Amino acid sequence: MQSRTPAPRTAGRPRSAAADTAILAATRDALVELGWSKLTLGDVATRAGVAKTTLYRRWAGKNELVVDAVAELFDELQLPDRGTLADDIEGVVLQFAAILARPEARNGLMAVVAESCRDDALRERIRSSIVDRQKRLVLEGRERAQARGELPPEADPEEAARTVDLIFDMVAGAVVHRTLVSAEPADEAWVHGFTRVLLTGLAGTPPG
């Protein structure tokens, strides 16, 4: 009996950036209109004009989809050179607060953080897709301040990495608590005061 040679496997359809953009935008629209609890992949697929199977090929479920939809918002954050470290910090913190004020960001972020309490893989996805990606802002701001002579250089790479983590935690933690937990505005006055404490410490001297 003649054996049959298996047919070569063909490559799958390439992932469409346009479809991804439409899906993530549709997810944010659904978060605004329906909230996290009522959002379904079927509704997102209909809004985006794609097949439901398209979503399942890209995301394991609703939580992962919402993380990526929210992460795309935080990718909008920029750190323009405003002349001083204090002004740079105030500018990016105001941007961050403005994003958190948007219902799609607020609803999505609070939901997936709550879900991640019992899902280690989801927690890691939040860390890699949102937290780690936005540490670029700390690195950029620190390098710029060092070039201006506002901050000393750090010779130890491990210590430098720990400093980046600490700065990010202080900034992100304070703004998230202010806006999402306390439900208070992170307006210019609050951001100015926060930046002063961040740069000088509780018993420090204000930057002159």
JSON list of C-alpha atoms in Angstrom, two decimals:
[
{"chain": "A", "resi": 1, "resn": "MET", "atom": "CA", "xyz": [0.00, 0.00, 0.00]},
{"chain": "A", "resi": 2, "resn": "GLN", "atom": "CA", "xyz": [1.43, 3.32, -1.04]},
{"chain": "A", "resi": 3, "resn": "SER", "atom": "CA", "xyz": [1.91, 5.78, 1.80]},
{"chain": "A", "resi": 4, "resn": "ARG", "atom": "CA", "xyz": [0.54, 9.26, 1.38]},
{"chain": "A", "resi": 5, "resn": "THR", "atom": "CA", "xyz": [2.90, 12.17, 1.87]},
{"chain": "A", "resi": 6, "resn": "PRO", "atom": "CA", "xyz": [1.41, 14.74, 4.24]},
{"chain": "A", "resi": 7, "resn": "ALA", "atom": "CA", "xyz": [0.59, 18.05, 2.60]},
{"chain": "A", "resi": 8, "resn": "PRO", "atom": "CA", "xyz": [2.82, 20.89, 3.74]},
{"chain": "A", "resi": 9, "resn": "ARG", "atom": "CA", "xyz": [1.26, 23.15, 6.36]},
{"chain": "A", "resi": 10, "resn": "THR", "atom": "CA", "xyz": [0.40, 26.56, 5.06]},
{"chain": "A", "resi": 11, "resn": "ALA", "atom": "CA", "xyz": [0.92, 29.71, 7.03]},
{"chain": "A", "resi": 12, "resn": "GLY", "atom": "CA", "xyz": [-2.14, 31.18, 8.68]},
{"chain": "A", "resi": 13, "resn": "ARG", "atom": "CA", "xyz": [-3.65, 34.46, 7.67]},
{"chain": "A", "resi": 14, "resn": "PRO", "atom": "CA", "xyz": [-1.37, 37.29, 8.79]},
{"chain": "A", "resi": 15, "resn": "ARG", "atom": "CA", "xyz": [-2.61, 39.32, 11.71]},
{"chain": "A", "resi": 16, "resn": "SER", "atom": "CA", "xyz": [-4.23, 42.56, 10.61]},
{"chain": "A", "resi": 17, "resn": "ALA", "atom": "CA", "xyz": [-3.15, 45.73, 12.38]},
{"chain": "A", "resi": 18, "resn": "ALA", "atom": "CA", "xyz": [-6.32, 47.43, 11.17]},
{"chain": "A", "resi": 19, "resn": "ALA", "atom": "CA", "xyz": [-8.45, 44.69, 12.73]},
{"chain": "A", "resi": 20, "resn": "ASP", "atom": "CA", "xyz": [-6.54, 44.96, 16.01]},
{"chain": "A", "resi": 21, "resn": "THR", "atom": "CA", "xyz": [-7.09, 48.72, 16.08]},
{"chain": "A", "resi": 22, "resn": "ALA", "atom": "CA", "xyz": [-10.81, 48.32, 15.39]},
{"chain": "A", "resi": 23, "resn": "ILE", "atom": "CA", "xyz": [-11.19, 45.63, 18.05]},
{"chain": "A", "resi": 24, "resn": "LEU", "atom": "CA", "xyz": [-9.40, 47.61, 20.76]},
{"chain": "A", "resi": 25, "resn": "ALA", "atom": "CA", "xyz": [-11.39, 50.74, 19.93]},
{"chain": "A", "resi": 26, "resn": "ALA", "atom": "CA", "xyz": [-14.63, 48.73, 20.02]},
{"chain": "A", "resi": 27, "resn": "THR", "atom": "CA", "xyz": [-13.63, 47.31, 23.40]},
{"chain": "A", "resi": 28, "resn": "ARG", "atom": "CA", "xyz": [-13.18, 50.80, 24.82]},
{"chain": "A", "resi": 29, "resn": "ASP", "atom": "CA", "xyz": [-16.55, 51.88, 23.40]},
{"chain": "A", "resi": 30, "resn": "ALA", "atom": "CA", "xyz": [-18.19, 48.87, 25.03]},
{"chain": "A", "resi": 31, "resn": "LEU", "atom": "CA", "xyz": [-16.53, 49.66, 28.36]},
{"chain": "A", "resi": 32, "resn": "VAL", "atom": "CA", "xyz": [-18.07, 53.14, 28.25]},
{"chain": "A", "resi": 33, "resn": "GLU", "atom": "CA", "xyz": [-21.55, 52.00, 27.20]},
{"chain": "A", "resi": 34, "resn": "LEU", "atom": "CA", "xyz": [-21.86, 48.65, 28.98]},
{"chain": "A", "resi": 35, "resn": "GLY", "atom": "CA", "xyz": [-19.23, 48.54, 31.70]},
{"chain": "A", "resi": 36, "resn": "TRP", "atom": "CA", "xyz": [-16.89, 45.61, 32.26]},
{"chain": "A", "resi": 37, "resn": "SER", "atom": "CA", "xyz": [-19.47, 43.19, 33.66]},
{"chain": "A", "resi": 38, "resn": "LYS", "atom": "CA", "xyz": [-21.77, 43.36, 30.61]},
{"chain": "A", "resi": 39, "resn": "LEU", "atom": "CA", "xyz": [-19.04, 43.49, 27.98]},
{"chain": "A", "resi": 40, "resn": "THR", "atom": "CA", "xyz": [-18.86, 40.35, 25.83]},
{"chain": "A", "resi": 41, "resn": "LEU", "atom": "CA", "xyz": [-16.53, 39.30, 23.04]},
{"chain": "A", "resi": 42, "resn": "GLY", "atom": "CA", "xyz": [-19.54, 38.86, 20.80]},
{"chain": "A", "resi": 43, "resn": "ASP", "atom": "CA", "xyz": [-20.58, 42.48, 21.29]},
{"chain": "A", "resi": 44, "resn": "VAL", "atom": "CA", "xyz": [-17.02, 43.68, 20.67]},
{"chain": "A", "resi": 45, "resn": "ALA", "atom": "CA", "xyz": [-16.81, 41.62, 17.48]},
{"chain": "A", "resi": 46, "resn": "THR", "atom": "CA", "xyz": [-20.05, 43.13, 16.19]},
{"chain": "A", "resi": 47, "resn": "ARG", "atom": "CA", "xyz": [-18.90, 46.66, 16.96]},
{"chain": "A", "resi": 48, "resn": "ALA", "atom": "CA", "xyz": [-15.53, 46.05, 15.29]},
{"chain": "A", "resi": 49, "resn": "GLY", "atom": "CA", "xyz": [-17.05, 44.37, 12.24]},
{"chain": "A", "resi": 50, "resn": "VAL", "atom": "CA", "xyz": [-15.05, 41.16, 12.64]},
{"chain": "A", "resi": 51, "resn": "ALA", "atom": "CA", "xyz": [-15.89, 37.52, 13.30]},
{"chain": "A", "resi": 52, "resn": "LYS", "atom": "CA", "xyz": [-15.95, 36.41, 16.92]},
{"chain": "A", "resi": 53, "resn": "THR", "atom": "CA", "xyz": [-13.33, 33.78, 16.07]},
{"chain": "A", "resi": 54, "resn": "THR", "atom": "CA", "xyz": [-10.98, 36.62, 15.13]},
{"chain": "A", "resi": 55, "resn": "LEU", "atom": "CA", "xyz": [-11.00, 37.78, 18.75]},
{"chain": "A", "resi": 56, "resn": "TYR", "atom": "CA", "xyz": [-10.39, 34.28, 20.12]},
{"chain": "A", "resi": 57, "resn": "ARG", "atom": "CA", "xyz": [-7.39, 33.87, 17.84]},
{"chain": "A", "resi": 58, "resn": "ARG", "atom": "CA", "xyz": [-5.85, 36.97, 19.39]},
{"chain": "A", "resi": 59, "resn": "TRP", "atom": "CA", "xyz": [-7.01, 37.00, 23.01]},
{"chain": "A", "resi": 60, "resn": "ALA", "atom": "CA", "xyz": [-7.68, 34.21, 25.49]},
{"chain": "A", "resi": 61, "resn": "GLY", "atom": "CA", "xyz": [-10.69, 36.00, 26.92]},
{"chain": "A", "resi": 62, "resn": "LYS", "atom": "CA", "xyz": [-12.30, 39.25, 27.98]},
{"chain": "A", "resi": 63, "resn": "ASN", "atom": "CA", "xyz": [-9.75, 40.15, 30.64]},
{"chain": "A", "resi": 64, "resn": "GLU", "atom": "CA", "xyz": [-6.78, 39.98, 28.28]},
{"chain": "A", "resi": 65, "resn": "LEU", "atom": "CA", "xyz": [-8.66, 41.98, 25.66]},
{"chain": "A", "resi": 66, "resn": "VAL", "atom": "CA", "xyz": [-9.51, 44.72, 28.15]},
{"chain": "A", "resi": 67, "resn": "VAL", "atom": "CA", "xyz": [-5.90, 44.91, 29.37]},
{"chain": "A", "resi": 68, "resn": "ASP", "atom": "CA", "xyz": [-4.68, 45.50, 25.81]},
{"chain": "A", "resi": 69, "resn": "ALA", "atom": "CA", "xyz": [-7.42, 48.06, 25.13]},
{"chain": "A", "resi": 70, "resn": "VAL", "atom": "CA", "xyz": [-6.45, 50.03, 28.23]},
{"chain": "A", "resi": 71, "resn": "ALA", "atom": "CA", "xyz": [-2.72, 49.61, 27.58]},
{"chain": "A", "resi": 72, "resn": "GLU", "atom": "CA", "xyz": [-3.14, 51.31, 24.21]},
{"chain": "A", "resi": 73, "resn": "LEU", "atom": "CA", "xyz": [-4.45, 54.41, 26.00]},
{"chain": "A", "resi": 74, "resn": "PHE", "atom": "CA", "xyz": [-1.39, 54.61, 28.22]},
{"chain": "A", "resi": 75, "resn": "ASP", "atom": "CA", "xyz": [0.84, 54.31, 25.16]},
{"chain": "A", "resi": 76, "resn": "GLU", "atom": "CA", "xyz": [-0.39, 57.83, 24.32]},
{"chain": "A", "resi": 77, "resn": "LEU", "atom": "CA", "xyz": [1.61, 59.25, 27.25]},
{"chain": "A", "resi": 78, "resn": "GLN", "atom": "CA", "xyz": [4.45, 61.53, 26.20]},
{"chain": "A", "resi": 79, "resn": "LEU", "atom": "CA", "xyz": [7.21, 63.34, 28.07]},
{"chain": "A", "resi": 80, "resn": "PRO", "atom": "CA", "xyz": [7.96, 66.57, 26.21]},
{"chain": "A", "resi": 81, "resn": "ASP", "atom": "CA", "xyz": [10.93, 68.62, 27.37]},
{"chain": "A", "resi": 82, "resn": "ARG", "atom": "CA", "xyz": [9.45, 71.44, 29.45]},
{"chain": "A", "resi": 83, "resn": "GLY", "atom": "CA", "xyz": [12.80, 72.73, 30.67]},
{"chain": "A", "resi": 84, "resn": "THR", "atom": "CA", "xyz": [13.04, 71.33, 34.21]},
{"chain": "A", "resi": 85, "resn": "LEU", "atom": "CA", "xyz": [12.52, 67.99, 35.89]},
{"chain": "A", "resi": 86, "resn": "ALA", "atom": "CA", "xyz": [9.67, 69.37, 37.98]},
{"chain": "A", "resi": 87, "resn": "ASP", "atom": "CA", "xyz": [7.85, 70.70, 34.94]},
{"chain": "A", "resi": 88, "resn": "ASP", "atom": "CA", "xyz": [8.43, 67.44, 33.05]},
{"chain": "A", "resi": 89, "resn": "ILE", "atom": "CA", "xyz": [6.93, 65.44, 35.92]},
{"chain": "A", "resi": 90, "resn": "GLU", "atom": "CA", "xyz": [3.93, 67.74, 36.26]},
{"chain": "A", "resi": 91, "resn": "GLY", "atom": "CA", "xyz": [3.23, 67.49, 32.54]},
{"chain": "A", "resi": 92, "resn": "VAL", "atom": "CA", "xyz": [3.23, 63.70, 32.37]},
{"chain": "A", "resi": 93, "resn": "VAL", "atom": "CA", "xyz": [1.29, 63.29, 35.64]},
{"chain": "A", "resi": 94, "resn": "LEU", "atom": "CA", "xyz": [-1.45, 65.57, 34.32]},
{"chain": "A", "resi": 95, "resn": "GLN", "atom": "CA", "xyz": [-1.61, 63.44, 31.16]},
{"chain": "A", "resi": 96, "resn": "PHE", "atom": "CA", "xyz": [-1.82, 60.28, 33.26]},
{"chain": "A", "resi": 97, "resn": "ALA", "atom": "CA", "xyz": [-4.62, 61.71, 35.38]},
{"chain": "A", "resi": 98, "resn": "ALA", "atom": "CA", "xyz": [-6.52, 62.78, 32.26]},
{"chain": "A", "resi": 99, "resn": "ILE", "atom": "CA", "xyz": [-6.38, 59.22, 30.90]},
{"chain": "A", "resi": 100, "resn": "LEU", "atom": "CA", "xyz": [-7.59, 57.78, 34.21]},
{"chain": "A", "resi": 101, "resn": "ALA", "atom": "CA", "xyz": [-10.50, 60.23, 34.13]},
{"chain": "A", "resi": 102, "resn": "ARG", "atom": "CA", "xyz": [-11.77, 58.60, 30.94]},
{"chain": "A", "resi": 103, "resn": "PRO", "atom": "CA", "xyz": [-14.49, 56.03, 31.72]},
{"chain": "A", "resi": 104, "resn": "GLU", "atom": "CA", "xyz": [-13.03, 53.38, 29.43]},
{"chain": "A", "resi": 105, "resn": "ALA", "atom": "CA", "xyz": [-9.68, 53.55, 31.24]},
{"chain": "A", "resi": 106, "resn": "ARG", "atom": "CA", "xyz": [-11.22, 53.77, 34.70]},
{"chain": "A", "resi": 107, "resn": "ASN", "atom": "CA", "xyz": [-13.73, 50.95, 34.17]},
{"chain": "A", "resi": 108, "resn": "GLY", "atom": "CA", "xyz": [-11.28, 48.68, 32.41]},
{"chain": "A", "resi": 109, "resn": "LEU", "atom": "CA", "xyz": [-8.31, 49.16, 34.71]},
{"chain": "A", "resi": 110, "resn": "MET", "atom": "CA", "xyz": [-10.23, 48.72, 37.96]},
{"chain": "A", "resi": 111, "resn": "ALA", "atom": "CA", "xyz": [-11.94, 45.58, 36.62]},
{"chain": "A", "resi": 112, "resn": "VAL", "atom": "CA", "xyz": [-8.82, 43.78, 35.44]},
{"chain": "A", "resi": 113, "resn": "VAL", "atom": "CA", "xyz": [-6.86, 44.71, 38.57]},
{"chain": "A", "resi": 114, "resn": "ALA", "atom": "CA", "xyz": [-9.65, 43.19, 40.66]},
{"chain": "A", "resi": 115, "resn": "GLU", "atom": "CA", "xyz": [-9.70, 40.06, 38.49]},
{"chain": "A", "resi": 116, "resn": "SER", "atom": "CA", "xyz": [-5.92, 39.74, 38.70]},
{"chain": "A", "resi": 117, "resn": "CYS", "atom": "CA", "xyz": [-6.16, 39.14, 42.45]},
{"chain": "A", "resi": 118, "resn": "ARG", "atom": "CA", "xyz": [-7.05, 35.53, 41.62]},
{"chain": "A", "resi": 119, "resn": "ASP", "atom": "CA", "xyz": [-5.31, 35.22, 38.25]},
{"chain": "A", "resi": 120, "resn": "ASP", "atom": "CA", "xyz": [-1.51, 35.32, 38.27]},
{"chain": "A", "resi": 121, "resn": "ALA", "atom": "CA", "xyz": [-1.28, 35.21, 34.47]},
{"chain": "A", "resi": 122, "resn": "LEU", "atom": "CA", "xyz": [-3.54, 38.24, 34.20]},
{"chain": "A", "resi": 123, "resn": "ARG", "atom": "CA", "xyz": [-1.47, 40.09, 36.78]},
{"chain": "A", "resi": 124, "resn": "GLU", "atom": "CA", "xyz": [1.64, 39.39, 34.72]},
{"chain": "A", "resi": 125, "resn": "ARG", "atom": "CA", "xyz": [-0.09, 40.63, 31.59]},
{"chain": "A", "resi": 126, "resn": "ILE", "atom": "CA", "xyz": [-1.00, 43.90, 33.32]},
{"chain": "A", "resi": 127, "resn": "ARG", "atom": "CA", "xyz": [2.61, 44.26, 34.43]},
{"chain": "A", "resi": 128, "resn": "SER", "atom": "CA", "xyz": [4.10, 43.58, 31.01]},
{"chain": "A", "resi": 129, "resn": "SER", "atom": "CA", "xyz": [1.51, 45.44, 28.91]},
{"chain": "A", "resi": 130, "resn": "ILE", "atom": "CA", "xyz": [0.99, 48.52, 31.07]},
{"chain": "A", "resi": 131, "resn": "VAL", "atom": "CA", "xyz": [3.50, 48.87, 33.89]},
{"chain": "A", "resi": 132, "resn": "ASP", "atom": "CA", "xyz": [6.71, 47.80, 32.18]},
{"chain": "A", "resi": 133, "resn": "ARG", "atom": "CA", "xyz": [5.90, 49.64, 28.96]},
{"chain": "A", "resi": 134, "resn": "GLN", "atom": "CA", "xyz": [5.32, 52.93, 30.75]},
{"chain": "A", "resi": 135, "resn": "LYS", "atom": "CA", "xyz": [8.56, 52.78, 32.72]},
{"chain": "A", "resi": 136, "resn": "ARG", "atom": "CA", "xyz": [10.03, 54.22, 29.53]},
{"chain": "A", "resi": 137, "resn": "LEU", "atom": "CA", "xyz": [8.79, 57.60, 30.80]},
{"chain": "A", "resi": 138, "resn": "VAL", "atom": "CA", "xyz": [10.81, 57.31, 34.01]},
{"chain": "A", "resi": 139, "resn": "LEU", "atom": "CA", "xyz": [13.93, 56.30, 32.08]},
{"chain": "A", "resi": 140, "resn": "GLU", "atom": "CA", "xyz": [13.52, 59.16, 29.62]},
{"chain": "A", "resi": 141, "resn": "GLY", "atom": "CA", "xyz": [12.86, 61.74, 32.33]},
{"chain": "A", "resi": 142, "resn": "ARG", "atom": "CA", "xyz": [15.77, 60.62, 34.47]},
{"chain": "A", "resi": 143, "resn": "GLU", "atom": "CA", "xyz": [18.23, 60.63, 31.57]},
{"chain": "A", "resi": 144, "resn": "ARG", "atom": "CA", "xyz": [17.09, 64.11, 30.58]},
{"chain": "A", "resi": 145, "resn": "ALA", "atom": "CA", "xyz": [17.42, 65.41, 34.14]},
{"chain": "A", "resi": 146, "resn": "GLN", "atom": "CA", "xyz": [20.90, 63.88, 34.42]},
{"chain": "A", "resi": 147, "resn": "ALA", "atom": "CA", "xyz": [21.92, 65.58, 31.18]},
{"chain": "A", "resi": 148, "resn": "ARG", "atom": "CA", "xyz": [20.72, 68.91, 32.63]},
{"chain": "A", "resi": 149, "resn": "GLY", "atom": "CA", "xyz": [22.66, 68.30, 35.84]},
{"chain": "A", "resi": 150, "resn": "GLU", "atom": "CA", "xyz": [19.48, 68.11, 37.93]},
{"chain": "A", "resi": 151, "resn": "LEU", "atom": "CA", "xyz": [20.13, 64.50, 38.99]},
{"chain": "A", "resi": 152, "resn": "PRO", "atom": "CA", "xyz": [23.43, 62.70, 39.60]},
{"chain": "A", "resi": 153, "resn": "PRO", "atom": "CA", "xyz": [24.38, 59.78, 37.34]},
{"chain": "A", "resi": 154, "resn": "GLU", "atom": "CA", "xyz": [24.02, 56.26, 38.74]},
{"chain": "A", "resi": 155, "resn": "ALA", "atom": "CA", "xyz": [26.97, 53.94, 38.17]},
{"chain": "A", "resi": 156, "resn": "ASP", "atom": "CA", "xyz": [25.32, 50.76, 39.47]},
{"chain": "A", "resi": 157, "resn": "PRO", "atom": "CA", "xyz": [22.85, 49.37, 36.88]},
{"chain": "A", "resi": 158, "resn": "GLU", "atom": "CA", "xyz": [20.99, 47.30, 39.48]},
{"chain": "A", "resi": 159, "resn": "GLU", "atom": "CA", "xyz": [20.55, 50.29, 41.76]},
{"chain": "A", "resi": 160, "resn": "ALA", "atom": "CA", "xyz": [19.43, 52.37, 38.78]},
{"chain": "A", "resi": 161, "resn": "ALA", "atom": "CA", "xyz": [16.80, 49.76, 37.89]},
{"chain": "A", "resi": 162, "resn": "ARG", "atom": "CA", "xyz": [15.52, 49.71, 41.48]},
{"chain": "A", "resi": 163, "resn": "THR", "atom": "CA", "xyz": [15.28, 53.49, 41.42]},
{"chain": "A", "resi": 164, "resn": "VAL", "atom": "CA", "xyz": [13.22, 53.39, 38.22]},
{"chain": "A", "resi": 165, "resn": "ASP", "atom": "CA", "xyz": [10.83, 50.88, 39.81]},
{"chain": "A", "resi": 166, "resn": "LEU", "atom": "CA", "xyz": [10.51, 52.99, 42.94]},
{"chain": "A", "resi": 167, "resn": "ILE", "atom": "CA", "xyz": [9.82, 56.21, 41.05]},
{"chain": "A", "resi": 168, "resn": "PHE", "atom": "CA", "xyz": [7.21, 54.53, 38.87]},
{"chain": "A", "resi": 169, "resn": "ASP", "atom": "CA", "xyz": [5.49, 52.99, 41.89]},
{"chain": "A", "resi": 170, "resn": "MET", "atom": "CA", "xyz": [5.35, 56.32, 43.71]},
{"chain": "A", "resi": 171, "resn": "VAL", "atom": "CA", "xyz": [3.95, 58.24, 40.75]},
{"chain": "A", "resi": 172, "resn": "ALA", "atom": "CA", "xyz": [1.51, 55.63, 39.47]},
{"chain": "A", "resi": 173, "resn": "GLY", "atom": "CA", "xyz": [0.39, 54.60, 42.95]},
{"chain": "A", "resi": 174, "resn": "ALA", "atom": "CA", "xyz": [-0.30, 58.16, 44.05]},
{"chain": "A", "resi": 175, "resn": "VAL", "atom": "CA", "xyz": [-2.25, 59.11, 40.94]},
{"chain": "A", "resi": 176, "resn": "VAL", "atom": "CA", "xyz": [-4.28, 55.89, 40.82]},
{"chain": "A", "resi": 177, "resn": "HIS", "atom": "CA", "xyz": [-5.15, 56.22, 44.51]},
{"chain": "A", "resi": 178, "resn": "ARG", "atom": "CA", "xyz": [-6.07, 59.88, 44.13]},
{"chain": "A", "resi": 179, "resn": "THR", "atom": "CA", "xyz": [-8.30, 59.44, 41.09]},
{"chain": "A", "resi": 180, "resn": "LEU", "atom": "CA", "xyz": [-9.70, 55.91, 41.34]},
{"chain": "A", "resi": 181, "resn": "VAL", "atom": "CA", "xyz": [-9.74, 55.13, 45.06]},
{"chain": "A", "resi": 182, "resn": "SER", "atom": "CA", "xyz": [-10.30, 58.54, 46.65]},
{"chain": "A", "resi": 183, "resn": "ALA", "atom": "CA", "xyz": [-12.24, 59.79, 43.61]},
{"chain": "A", "resi": 184, "resn": "GLU", "atom": "CA", "xyz": [-10.58, 63.18, 43.92]},
{"chain": "A", "resi": 185, "resn": "PRO", "atom": "CA", "xyz": [-9.26, 65.22, 40.99]},
{"chain": "A", "resi": 186, "resn": "ALA", "atom": "CA", "xyz": [-5.56, 65.22, 40.22]},
{"chain": "A", "resi": 187, "resn": "ASP", "atom": "CA", "xyz": [-5.69, 68.84, 39.12]},
{"chain": "A", "resi": 188, "resn": "GLU", "atom": "CA", "xyz": [-2.82, 71.26, 38.62]},
{"chain": "A", "resi": 189, "resn": "ALA", "atom": "CA", "xyz": [-2.67, 72.28, 42.28]},
{"chain": "A", "resi": 190, "resn": "TRP", "atom": "CA", "xyz": [-2.55, 68.67, 43.49]},
{"chain": "A", "resi": 191, "resn": "VAL", "atom": "CA", "xyz": [0.00, 67.68, 40.84]},
{"chain": "A", "resi": 192, "resn": "HIS", "atom": "CA", "xyz": [2.21, 70.64, 41.75]},
{"chain": "A", "resi": 193, "resn": "GLY", "atom": "CA", "xyz": [2.13, 69.69, 45.43]},
{"chain": "A", "resi": 194, "resn": "PHE", "atom": "CA", "xyz": [2.76, 66.03, 44.68]},
{"chain": "A", "resi": 195, "resn": "THR", "atom": "CA", "xyz": [5.74, 66.87, 42.47]},
{"chain": "A", "resi": 196, "resn": "ARG", "atom": "CA", "xyz": [7.23, 69.08, 45.18]},
{"chain": "A", "resi": 197, "resn": "VAL", "atom": "CA", "xyz": [7.01, 66.27, 47.75]},
{"chain": "A", "resi": 198, "resn": "LEU", "atom": "CA", "xyz": [8.36, 63.73, 45.26]},
{"chain": "A", "resi": 199, "resn": "LEU", "atom": "CA", "xyz": [11.43, 65.81, 44.48]},
{"chain": "A", "resi": 200, "resn": "THR", "atom": "CA", "xyz": [12.21, 67.17, 47.96]},
{"chain": "A", "resi": 201, "resn": "GLY", "atom": "CA", "xyz": [10.99, 64.49, 50.35]},
{"chain": "A", "resi": 202, "resn": "LEU", "atom": "CA", "xyz": [9.12, 65.22, 53.56]},
{"chain": "A", "resi": 203, "resn": "ALA", "atom": "CA", "xyz": [11.96, 67.23, 55.10]},
{"chain": "A", "resi": 204, "resn": "GLY", "atom": "CA", "xyz": [13.79, 68.35, 52.00]},
{"chain": "A", "resi": 205, "resn": "THR", "atom": "CA", "xyz": [14.47, 71.73, 50.51]},
{"chain": "A", "resi": 206, "resn": "PRO", "atom": "CA", "xyz": [12.32, 72.80, 47.54]},
{"chain": "A", "resi": 207, "resn": "PRO", "atom": "CA", "xyz": [14.21, 72.86, 44.23]},
{"chain": "A", "resi": 208, "resn": "GLY", "atom": "CA", "xyz": [15.47, 76.29, 43.52]}
]
